[in-house]
Structure formats: structure tokens, C-alpha cells
Amino acid sequence: MNLETVAVNTAPPAQVTSRLWGIGLFLLLVLFAIAVPLLWQVDIAKQDYTAILSGPAEAHPLGTDHLGRDMLARLAAAVRLSLGLALVSVMTAAVPGVLLGVVAAWKGGAVDKLLGLLSEMFLALPGLLLVLLIVAIFPGSFLALYGAVSLVLWIEYFRMTRALSRTVLASPAVSASRLLGFGPLYIIRRHLWPELSPVLMTIAAFGAASAIMAIAALGFISVGVRPPTAELGLMITELLPYYAEAPIVIALPILVILLIILSLMLIAGGRKR
Amino acid sequence: MTPLLRTEALEIRTAEHQLVEPLSIELHSGKALTIIGETGSGKSLFAQGVVGNLPAGLHAHGKIYFGSGFSEDGLACGRHKLWGREIAVLPQEPWLSLDPTMRACAQVIETYTHIGGRTTSDARRQAQADMHQLGLVGAENKYPFQLSGGMAQRLAFAATHAGGAPVIIADEPTKGLDRARIGEVIALLKAGLASGGGLLIITHDIEVARRLGGDVMIMVKGKVVEAGPADKVLNYPQHDYTQSLMAADPACWPARPFQNRSGEPVVSISSLSSIRGDRTLFQGLSFDVRPGEIVGVTGPSGCGKSTLGDIILGLAAAQTGTLQRKTGVPRTAFQKLYQDPVAAFPTSVTLGRNLADLVRLHRLDSSRIPVLMKRLRLEPVLLERYPTNVSGGELQRFSLLRVLMLDPVFIFADEPSSRLDLITQREMIELLVEAADERATAVLLVSHDEALINAVSDQRIRLTAPDERTQYARSEPRQSAIAPNG
Amino acid sequence: MTRLLAFRFLQAVMVALLVGALTFLLMSLLPGDAAYRIAAGRYGYDMVSTAAAEAVRAELGLDQPVIWRFLAWIGDLATLDLGHSLVSGKPVMEAVAHELGSSIRLAIGAVALSFVMGPPLGVMAGLRPGSVFDRCLLLLTTVTRAVPHFVLGVVLVIVFAVSLGLVPSAGHGTLAHTVLPTLTLALGLAAVSSRVARDATIDVAASAYYGFGRLKGLSSFSLFTRHGLRNIGVPVVTYLGVQLVYLIEGVVVVETLFAWPGIGHGLVHAIVQRDVPMVQGTALAMGLMFVVLNTLVDLANHWIDPRGRKV
């Protein structure tokens, strides 16, 4: 027994438990988004003039908005939109980001410099500004919104992958494997991937969180998706004037967006940003 | 004469276990007490128990007496007030122990003003005098990152010493230093002793104990097995452990019998040179490595020892010169042993998985694994472990096994034992030499330890420290002192 | 140092190119006759005639291939000729300069306020990690970070302006108007900087030099003031650079929410009204503000951390 190792702190990793909480919360939100349209088939644009800004009731379990639209159906649709768009963007951004990052680290030299410069160029503008400009060019287009968000998100994958791969590829372990005759595929499978995968999880969760915040922020300033689409930011803007009459109705989208971001932050883990 | 520091049955323990058995020591003015032990023997814990800065969860029990008359129970923490005044602790890694954002001189001045209670101008004068004395002239306004390792060591010494504490405690102050730097540290410590201080030093380096003299204690697994005057214990060890420890000192190894190496060279080098940045590491280097030959390479840190090996393996490029590797053998017949074995294995798979990958890749005979494991004294259970859960000595032997599976003709061993304790080091090097002899594998053994290289090599390469300023002015090769070991 | 400034300069050029390219695209995709619109932008709607539009067409070479038009567009940008607003007809430079002033006031106020709140709390938590205070702060900062700016702003408006009636919810002019927008931005920044300060405090307290300072015999107080504060400050300032993205994004949203007549508000308005010269001017100003703030953080870093200085 090594006496010095006895002193090593054996506190339970708080990160693991908070990550589990995050995943649990996230799954509940996904379940909400999927289950509601199956069990509660109400059109999100259908107006019920008998119930405007009503509180929770039998006909509308979560109440109605200022146009008498059902909040439960609208919230579920908004969560579906936010999560769906965020997940698709995160996935789309991950593939080129990771691949280019590995290529840059592996090849080095001019390829690395060029790709680095490309990522610096996108970083010159704050992400939301870039998204805002692109969305301005193609107003109301889902595809543009999705493309713009992905365009911002790939950089973080690229930078992290490049930095990590550089260290891993320069490590004695990789040089030992190469000397032993192992090829690139082995090095990726046994050396790179085990180091990259946990970090990618964190980047994906942060990326999803910032994508959802960006979409909501654009909705809020009326530049993103157009009414009558149910979108969390847009809903908050629309309901803000009616706060005094129906505080609960505006509290709902606020609570939902808070829960989504919170779950993603918990998944991503405590540190960073 | 009352001792400067005395412990009475001081033991270190957690709530459940005893880590260091009750130990009584006395520190006297002008005399060193050295506790020698391997990694994990508990020697550092004992020193921390004396000082009173044990990690959370560990406690010291017993009594401590100071020369000033202060005494207390090991559990108490009244001696925190004596830090810097009565008892000074020399940091283990001086570079990390200096405030990175504070200028050098200020770090000495603050000891004078805050602990010595002097006025600012007085402290400044005194600090400047100290730095002058320690050869730190011109470094007053530098930041720690601008200092060399040796300068940082002296600065940390000045900052510690300024408090005027009579007792100095030094925990592995020579860890990771090369010979020249170790000499500097010993000179500093001796100067402290000469001015009437007492010294408790913790080390794994027998040479340090020998040069400091005084008393030594040999600690194994939290227990002192032998104690007495340094020259007696180190020259005439009584206890089995001490004897094997002394025998493991490379200076005591039997010399390798001379053998005439013939046969076509495995590696042939002529007028090789390497430049890193604006420094020439070496130039005009020429030598052959023949089958079964052990070529020892020594030199101070930063002289390009490891670069030489990497050039032979094709991991680094040489600037000029030619390099001829034996033809007709696969590239995988040239292998490397790394300084830090943990860093040389993928951490995500078990050792067994790693070997299985290798066997499958090269269609090797897996029945050789148990034979080799036995030969290298490795337990089969290790195959199920991850590299981080294996001791350094075992993992280094395991990397030797991994390399031997490929029947190499040449192995570059880059300081393969520098992170191992003495006894483990001897075992590792012996096995490496035996394996090389059995298969007529050539070995390029790089080490900072002259004695070790002296003991095992057939041919020696000594590299000298590159001199940044005069390098380009010289036309003739300034090194390549090649001396066959006879 | 020069390397650093050169990099930031390059970044500024990239901002200009990117903004120029995107607004050019925006311009080209607008319906209607571009020459007519540009003429209107230059001379105002009242002055536009077919002849003027034709003059513009010839001058800008709108009948030329796209690449030439693009180069001309970027050339105007390079000479800081931003043209006139398509809506108000006023010179873009004038409007932008005015808006930029109020945005910078907001941003600086927010950063200053966040520094008063965040790092002190973080250091307090970091000195006693795991304590009740630390846990409470963790909870508070985690929730605050999970709230997008506009939601935070909305909540603050609801609580302080609508329910309590303490401060006005929107507008500009008096000090009371600046309270909520500044607080909204500052809270988000402070949530992060307090975490950074907390982690830095723990790292510093566990560092070899901190332990050495203690062993040298320094009292807890002098140890903290002499070796703690400055070293904790290094990551806090470095992190401010990362937070600038958050700040700039926040400016867009918060100004829109509080009708603060700044650059973010101007940008959103210009986009909604499809006023291309204004979009270009405001986006450019925001991008450049981002670069300048980044440079300031670099300089602060350079000043506080000697390790970054090349000797």
C-alpha cells in the first residue's frame, strides 16, 4: 500500500449526480413535447373566444393566451420546436466541427492554419449577431435559422477537438502505438475517441443551450420565427402586455425555458462559461 | 545542549489506521538528520506531522518540543505561529512555490517585513544583500517565470531563510534535479547548517544523505528500520532492507563484463547534428550500434539526449548527417521505452486488451505472453488492470514486455527508470539488460545518472550542455566525446 | 504585445468583411430596384428621380458583374462611407455614433456592477468551499445562468417596475431608467464571474505558492491580500473576454426589451424595417465594439499577469 495515496480526497463526484439530474429533467421535457400532441390533440392556432387569458380549467389545463389559444398545446409545440431545432443544429455542427478539428490537428501546417483562420473569422462576430444578420437576409425561414445556428455552433466543436487532438496526438502514448505499428484508425479508436467523447457531450449540451437561447431571443425581439408559430421567446413577448391580467400564463413559457436551459447546463457540468 | 527540535513518539494516523509508527527524533544545531525512504514510505507524512500541515483527515499524535521552550501535542496547531520564525520549510518545487505574479525581490522583502518585523527600507536592503550573496544579482525585478530552475531554488531559499528560523525542514528538495543542481541545493543546506541551524531532510537519494552527513534514518512502510550516523549506516548497513537499498545504488552495481561486439551495425550514424530553435543540441556525432550492444547516453538536462534517440527512431528529424538503419527488418523492430510509462499506454483499455490488440495486428503468438510475463516477474492479474492502477515499476516492465513481443533489434530506452525507486530501478535495468543479452537486441540507454550508465553500457556517448551564445562562433564539433567503456 | 494588437486588428478587418458581405447579400436580395433604393439612401426620398437612380447605376456599376459591385460595396465600407438611412434619410454614421455612446454606457455600467457583485461573492464562497453559503451561491448562479437575458429582464420588469413600481420599465434619460437594463446584464455577468472567482479562489488556496506563503509565516490576512487577490484576479479578467460575447448578445436583447436607444436596439429596428445601410452601420459598430472591448480585456490581462508579457 502506498501511504501517500491514503490522503487522496475521496469525496463523491458531485458532477455525476448533477448530470443525472440534468438528464432526468431533459427526458421529462422530451416526454412532455412528444406525449402532449398524442394525448391532447388541440390545434395550436385554434382560438377559443369564450376563454381568453383564462387560468387552468378543464377545457384548457394550462389556461389560454390573449387570443384564446390553448397553452398546453402551444407549450408542447414550442418545446418541440426548440429542442428539435437545437438537437438538429447540434448534430449538424458536430460532424464537420469534429472532423475538421481532427484533420487540423492531424495534418498540422498549412491545413491547420487555414482552418484555424476560418474559425477565427466566424468568432470575430458574436454568435447572436451572425445569426441575426443571416436571419435578416432570409426572413421567416426555418432553414436559415437552423443553418445560422449550426454555423455558429461548429466552431466550438472544431476548437475543442483541435486543441484536444493536438495534445493527444503529441502524447507518448500515440507515438508508442505508432512505433508498435498501429494505424490511424486504431489511434482514433483507442486514443482520440476516449478523450474526445466526454468533452463532446459537454459541448453539445452547451451548444444546445445557446441555440435554444438564441432562437428564443430572436423570437423575443420579433426577428426569428413568425407568428402564429408557437415559440417560447415569441410567446413571452406576446404575453408580456397581459402580465397583470394573467400572471400564470406568462410564467409558463418562462418556467419552461428555464427548465430546458437548466437541464442542459446540468448535463454539461458545472465548470466553463 | 537542548535540541532545536524534538519529537516524542510522534505518530501519523487516520481515524482508523496508523500510517507512521511512533518516532522520536532530535535535531541539533549544525547537524542534519536525513530520513531516507521510498515513495509511499511515509517519510513526507512524518515531516508534515512535525510542521503541522498534514492533509485533511490525517493527524499527528505525540509530543513536539521546540528549542525556544514551546511544546505541544501533535494534534494541536499552536506551532502554526512558529512557522517562518522557529521552523522554516523549504519548498519541494520552488518554481511552483513562488508567487507567479510577484517580483522576485518582493518575495524576500515580505518575509523580512511581515515575519521579521523590519521596516520596508531595512528589509529591502537586507533582501538585496541576500540576493547578492546567493548570486541573484539582476534578478530582483524579475518574475518567477523568468528565472531558471536553479535561481528559483535559491530565491525560495532566501525567502524561507529571511524569517531567521533555526530549524529548516526540507522535503525532497532535490527531486527531479540533475547532478549539478543537486550540488547547489546541498551547498545551500550546508550553509544553513554552518550558521548554526538544524536540518531535517526527507529524501530518497542516498547521495544527498551521504554528502550532508549527520544522522540518517531509513524508513520503510511507516517504520524506521535503521538509524545512526550517516557514514555508519550508509557504509555498513545492518538491516536487510538497508543492505538491498545500498546495493541498488547504481554506484555499487557490478560493472558489465567487456564483450567484443561484432556483427553488422543495427544503427549507423555519421556526423549527425540537431538544432532546436536557435540552439545546436549536438553536432558531428558519429557512432555505430551493434547487435546486443548497450550504448549509454548521458548529459545534463536539455542537451538533446532524448532527441538523439527519437532521431534514430524517426520520431524527430536531424539537421545534417546520415543515419543508416539495418535493412531487411520491419519498422516495428525499432522500439522505444518511455520515461513515464503511464503516458505511453492508452488509458481507456486494460493492459490485456492493449496486448491483445497488438497480437491481432501483427498476428503474433499469444502463448508467448505468459512466458514473457514470468520472465519479467509480472503477475497475470495485471492484464485485467488499467495502466493507471499499476505501479510504475510494474508498468515499465510491462512496456518492456510489449516491446519484446515484436522481437526488436533496437530499443531506445529514454530514462526508463528515472521515476522509479532505487530497488525497483535496479530490477528494471537488470531485466532490460538481460533481455537485450538474451536476444542480442541493441539498446540505446539514455539517463542523467552517470553511475548507472557506467555500470551497464558497452559504449558511452557524453553530450555536453549546449551553449547558446558561443554555439555559432565555433567551427569544430564541440562535443561527441565518444569513449568506449572499458 | 504587438502580435496581440495585430491579431485584434485582423479581427476588426474580418468583422468588417463579414458584415459587409452579409449586408451586401441582404441588399441584393431585397425586392425592387437597387439603384433607386441607393439613390434614395443617399439623397433622401424627396430628391430621388429616375435620373438620379440612373446616375447611381452608372456610378456603382450596378449593371456590372456581381463581383465588381461587391468590391465597390466593400470599398465604400473601407472608406467608412456608410451612406444614409433608407428610412430617415439621415447619415448612418451620425445615428450610429449616437447609439454607440448609449450602448457603451450601458455595457460599462453592467460590467462595473457585475464586478461589484460577482467576484466578492465568489471569493467568499471559495474561501469556504462546501459551506452553506457556497451551496446557496451555486444554486443561485446556476439558476441565473439558466435564464436567458430577456427572461431575466422580463422577470425584473415584472417584479420591480410593474409589481413594486420602484423604477420605470422602459425608456431612457434619467438614472432610474438605467437601473433595470444595467442590472439585467450585470446579473448574468456576475453569475459567471462569481463562479470563476470561486474556482480561482479554491485553486489559489490549494496552490504551492499559497501554501509556501503560509509556511513562510504570513498571517491569513496578509497571505490573502499579498498572494491571493492578484492571482484570483487573473482568471476573472481572462474570463471577462469570454463573457464579452454574452455582453454583446445581451445588449441586443436588453436594449430591445427596455427600449434603450443603443446600437442593439438600432440594429433590431433596422432589420425589421429592412434599412440596409443602418443594418450595416449598426452591425459593424457592434462587431467593432466587441473587438475593442476584447482588446481592452487583453490589455488588462497583460497588466495584471506578468507571464503574458514577452521580455
XYZ file of C-alpha atoms in Angstrom, chain A:
273
model
C 0.000 0.000 0.000
C 1.228 3.423 -0.863
C 0.854 5.587 2.211
C 0.716 8.889 0.356
C -2.326 7.876 -1.634
C -4.332 7.314 1.531
C -4.677 11.042 1.868
C -6.304 11.413 -1.537
C -9.664 13.063 -1.262
C -12.445 10.562 -1.703
C -15.391 12.951 -1.874
C -18.146 11.654 -4.170
C -18.121 13.348 -7.575
C -20.867 15.932 -7.344
C -20.770 16.361 -11.130
C -22.126 12.886 -11.790
C -25.212 13.373 -9.659
C -25.958 16.801 -11.101
C -25.539 15.373 -14.602
C -28.058 12.629 -13.775
C -30.498 15.277 -12.562
C -29.989 17.144 -15.806
C -30.599 14.075 -17.933
C -33.719 13.211 -15.940
C -35.136 16.708 -16.346
C -34.284 16.735 -20.041
C -36.038 13.404 -20.635
C -39.141 14.704 -18.872
C -39.192 17.722 -21.182
C -38.795 15.486 -24.226
C -41.600 13.293 -22.937
C -43.771 16.408 -22.474
C -43.068 17.551 -26.008
C -43.855 14.157 -27.523
C -46.717 12.957 -25.338
C -48.854 16.112 -25.320
C -49.726 16.149 -29.036
C -50.575 12.436 -28.808
C -52.850 12.761 -25.797
C -54.096 16.346 -26.230
C -54.930 16.874 -29.853
C -55.698 20.590 -29.927
C -54.692 22.884 -32.773
C -52.151 25.446 -31.531
C -53.701 28.178 -33.663
C -57.338 27.469 -32.774
C -58.876 30.384 -30.918
C -61.417 29.885 -28.158
C -63.207 33.205 -27.793
C -65.014 32.044 -24.694
C -61.750 31.662 -22.858
C -59.239 34.471 -23.305
C -56.346 34.634 -20.824
C -58.156 32.065 -18.718
C -56.456 30.255 -15.885
C -56.180 26.488 -15.742
C -59.547 24.879 -16.393
C -60.908 21.592 -17.662
C -61.048 22.686 -21.274
C -57.569 24.219 -21.071
C -55.428 22.542 -18.389
C -52.757 25.248 -18.556
C -55.057 28.096 -19.499
C -55.198 30.154 -22.694
C -53.304 33.117 -24.120
C -54.548 36.549 -25.189
C -56.058 35.098 -28.353
C -57.719 32.208 -26.542
C -55.249 29.631 -27.777
C -54.601 26.566 -25.670
C -51.368 26.978 -23.671
C -50.743 23.279 -23.114
C -50.703 22.547 -26.826
C -48.699 25.684 -27.584
C -46.084 24.998 -24.919
C -45.619 21.432 -26.121
C -45.231 22.661 -29.690
C -42.759 25.336 -28.584
C -40.659 22.818 -26.661
C -40.760 20.518 -29.682
C -39.592 23.343 -31.893
C -36.796 24.484 -29.583
C -35.488 21.035 -28.726
C -35.844 19.783 -32.268
C -34.056 22.720 -33.843
C -31.370 22.689 -31.159
C -30.724 18.968 -31.440
C -30.574 19.022 -35.226
C -28.225 22.022 -35.202
C -26.015 20.460 -32.544
C -25.740 17.235 -34.525
C -25.150 19.013 -37.818
C -22.491 21.207 -36.280
C -20.771 18.302 -34.533
C -19.890 16.345 -37.666
C -17.917 18.999 -39.581
C -16.600 20.525 -36.347
C -15.113 17.301 -35.033
C -13.889 16.075 -38.405
C -12.192 19.348 -39.271
C -10.739 19.564 -35.778
C -9.159 16.130 -36.082
C -7.935 16.882 -39.608
C -6.369 20.175 -38.489
C -4.607 18.536 -35.560
C -3.514 15.547 -37.598
C -2.242 17.363 -40.667
C -0.877 20.446 -38.948
C 0.915 23.012 -41.101
C -0.998 24.965 -43.715
C -4.228 22.965 -43.353
C -4.277 23.679 -39.635
C -3.527 27.382 -40.164
C -6.213 27.750 -42.802
C -8.909 26.028 -40.775
C -7.857 27.991 -37.701
C -8.215 31.231 -39.628
C -11.662 30.182 -40.855
C -12.839 29.562 -37.305
C -11.327 32.857 -36.140
C -13.295 34.601 -38.845
C -16.569 33.255 -37.531
C -15.549 34.083 -33.987
C -14.917 37.708 -34.901
C -18.638 38.350 -34.581
C -20.612 37.335 -31.503
C -22.768 34.337 -32.417
C -26.131 36.018 -31.946
C -25.099 38.888 -34.230
C -24.206 36.466 -37.008
C -27.474 34.598 -36.599
C -29.352 37.871 -36.543
C -27.808 39.031 -39.830
C -28.395 35.731 -41.588
C -31.969 35.564 -40.387
C -32.423 39.146 -41.583
C -31.375 38.091 -45.075
C -33.877 35.238 -45.179
C -36.760 36.454 -43.021
C -39.025 33.804 -41.559
C -37.015 30.929 -42.987
C -36.561 27.933 -40.735
C -33.738 26.651 -42.840
C -31.788 29.906 -42.486
C -32.278 29.906 -38.728
C -31.093 26.326 -38.498
C -28.170 26.960 -40.819
C -27.100 30.083 -38.980
C -27.207 28.359 -35.596
C -25.164 25.435 -36.930
C -22.698 27.855 -38.471
C -22.074 29.336 -35.037
C -22.012 26.020 -33.180
C -19.449 24.144 -35.284
C -16.651 26.444 -34.136
C -16.700 25.281 -30.533
C -16.512 21.631 -31.652
C -13.696 22.468 -34.000
C -11.653 24.405 -31.461
C -12.025 21.895 -28.661
C -11.416 18.910 -30.927
C -8.377 20.551 -32.448
C -6.848 21.502 -29.089
C -7.528 18.111 -27.513
C -6.446 16.108 -30.542
C -3.238 18.078 -30.708
C -2.329 17.102 -27.154
C -3.399 13.508 -27.616
C -1.603 13.088 -30.931
C 1.590 14.546 -29.495
C 1.451 12.268 -26.451
C 3.960 9.462 -25.892
C 1.056 7.008 -25.891
C 0.257 7.765 -29.542
C 3.879 7.748 -30.584
C 4.280 4.388 -28.815
C 1.253 2.995 -30.657
C 2.627 4.238 -33.960
C 6.001 2.632 -33.264
C 4.197 -0.598 -32.468
C 2.726 -0.457 -35.950
C -0.848 0.668 -35.247
C -2.571 2.701 -37.928
C -4.716 5.875 -37.844
C -7.980 4.020 -37.217
C -6.582 2.390 -34.098
C -5.255 5.713 -32.845
C -8.634 7.315 -33.356
C -10.491 4.444 -31.688
C -8.214 3.858 -28.708
C -6.592 7.239 -28.109
C -8.627 10.078 -29.585
C -12.200 8.979 -29.142
C -11.990 8.053 -25.430
C -10.583 11.529 -24.739
C -12.954 13.383 -27.049
C -16.318 11.788 -26.321
C -16.882 13.144 -22.795
C -15.907 16.644 -23.915
C -18.198 16.476 -26.934
C -21.105 15.708 -24.623
C -20.389 18.907 -22.725
C -20.014 20.980 -25.879
C -23.234 19.529 -27.293
C -25.187 20.383 -24.148
C -23.794 23.920 -24.030
C -24.360 24.292 -27.752
C -27.974 23.157 -27.436
C -28.482 25.605 -24.565
C -27.077 28.537 -26.512
C -29.040 27.517 -29.624
C -32.275 27.488 -27.652
C -31.429 30.812 -26.049
C -30.606 32.319 -29.449
C -33.834 31.071 -31.026
C -35.850 32.359 -28.111
C -34.008 35.688 -28.099
C -34.715 36.135 -31.821
C -38.355 35.238 -31.234
C -38.467 37.716 -28.384
C -37.183 40.601 -30.488
C -39.578 39.544 -33.281
C -36.866 38.734 -35.794
C -36.950 34.937 -35.666
C -39.875 32.647 -36.347
C -43.144 34.332 -37.268
C -46.496 34.158 -35.511
C -48.651 32.108 -35.190
C -45.832 29.610 -34.671
C -45.555 28.650 -31.017
C -42.066 29.646 -29.905
C -41.035 30.316 -26.324
C -39.433 33.738 -26.859
C -42.232 34.884 -29.104
C -44.826 33.692 -26.565
C -43.172 35.705 -23.828
C -43.190 38.861 -25.985
C -46.808 38.338 -26.936
C -47.928 37.717 -23.381
C -45.858 40.431 -21.705
C -48.539 43.166 -22.059
C -51.080 40.905 -20.317
C -48.939 40.190 -17.289
C -51.226 41.941 -14.835
C -54.327 40.067 -16.012
C -52.829 36.583 -16.280
C -49.527 36.257 -14.475
C -49.638 32.464 -14.580
C -49.944 32.324 -18.343
C -46.724 34.297 -18.927
C -44.993 32.427 -16.102
C -45.413 29.161 -18.043
C -43.117 29.806 -21.038
C -40.604 31.447 -18.676
C -40.598 28.363 -16.478
C -40.295 26.024 -19.445
C -37.345 27.833 -20.984
C -35.665 27.947 -17.585
C -36.108 24.195 -17.154
C -34.746 23.430 -20.622
C -31.611 25.527 -20.156
C -31.130 24.305 -16.587
C -31.290 20.663 -17.655
C -28.744 21.273 -20.420
C -26.432 23.198 -18.091
C -26.571 20.368 -15.577
C -25.769 17.848 -18.298
C -22.860 19.973 -19.469
C -21.414 20.060 -15.968
C -20.554 22.803 -13.549
C -17.460 24.420 -14.969
C -16.931 26.520 -18.073
C -18.852 29.593 -19.104
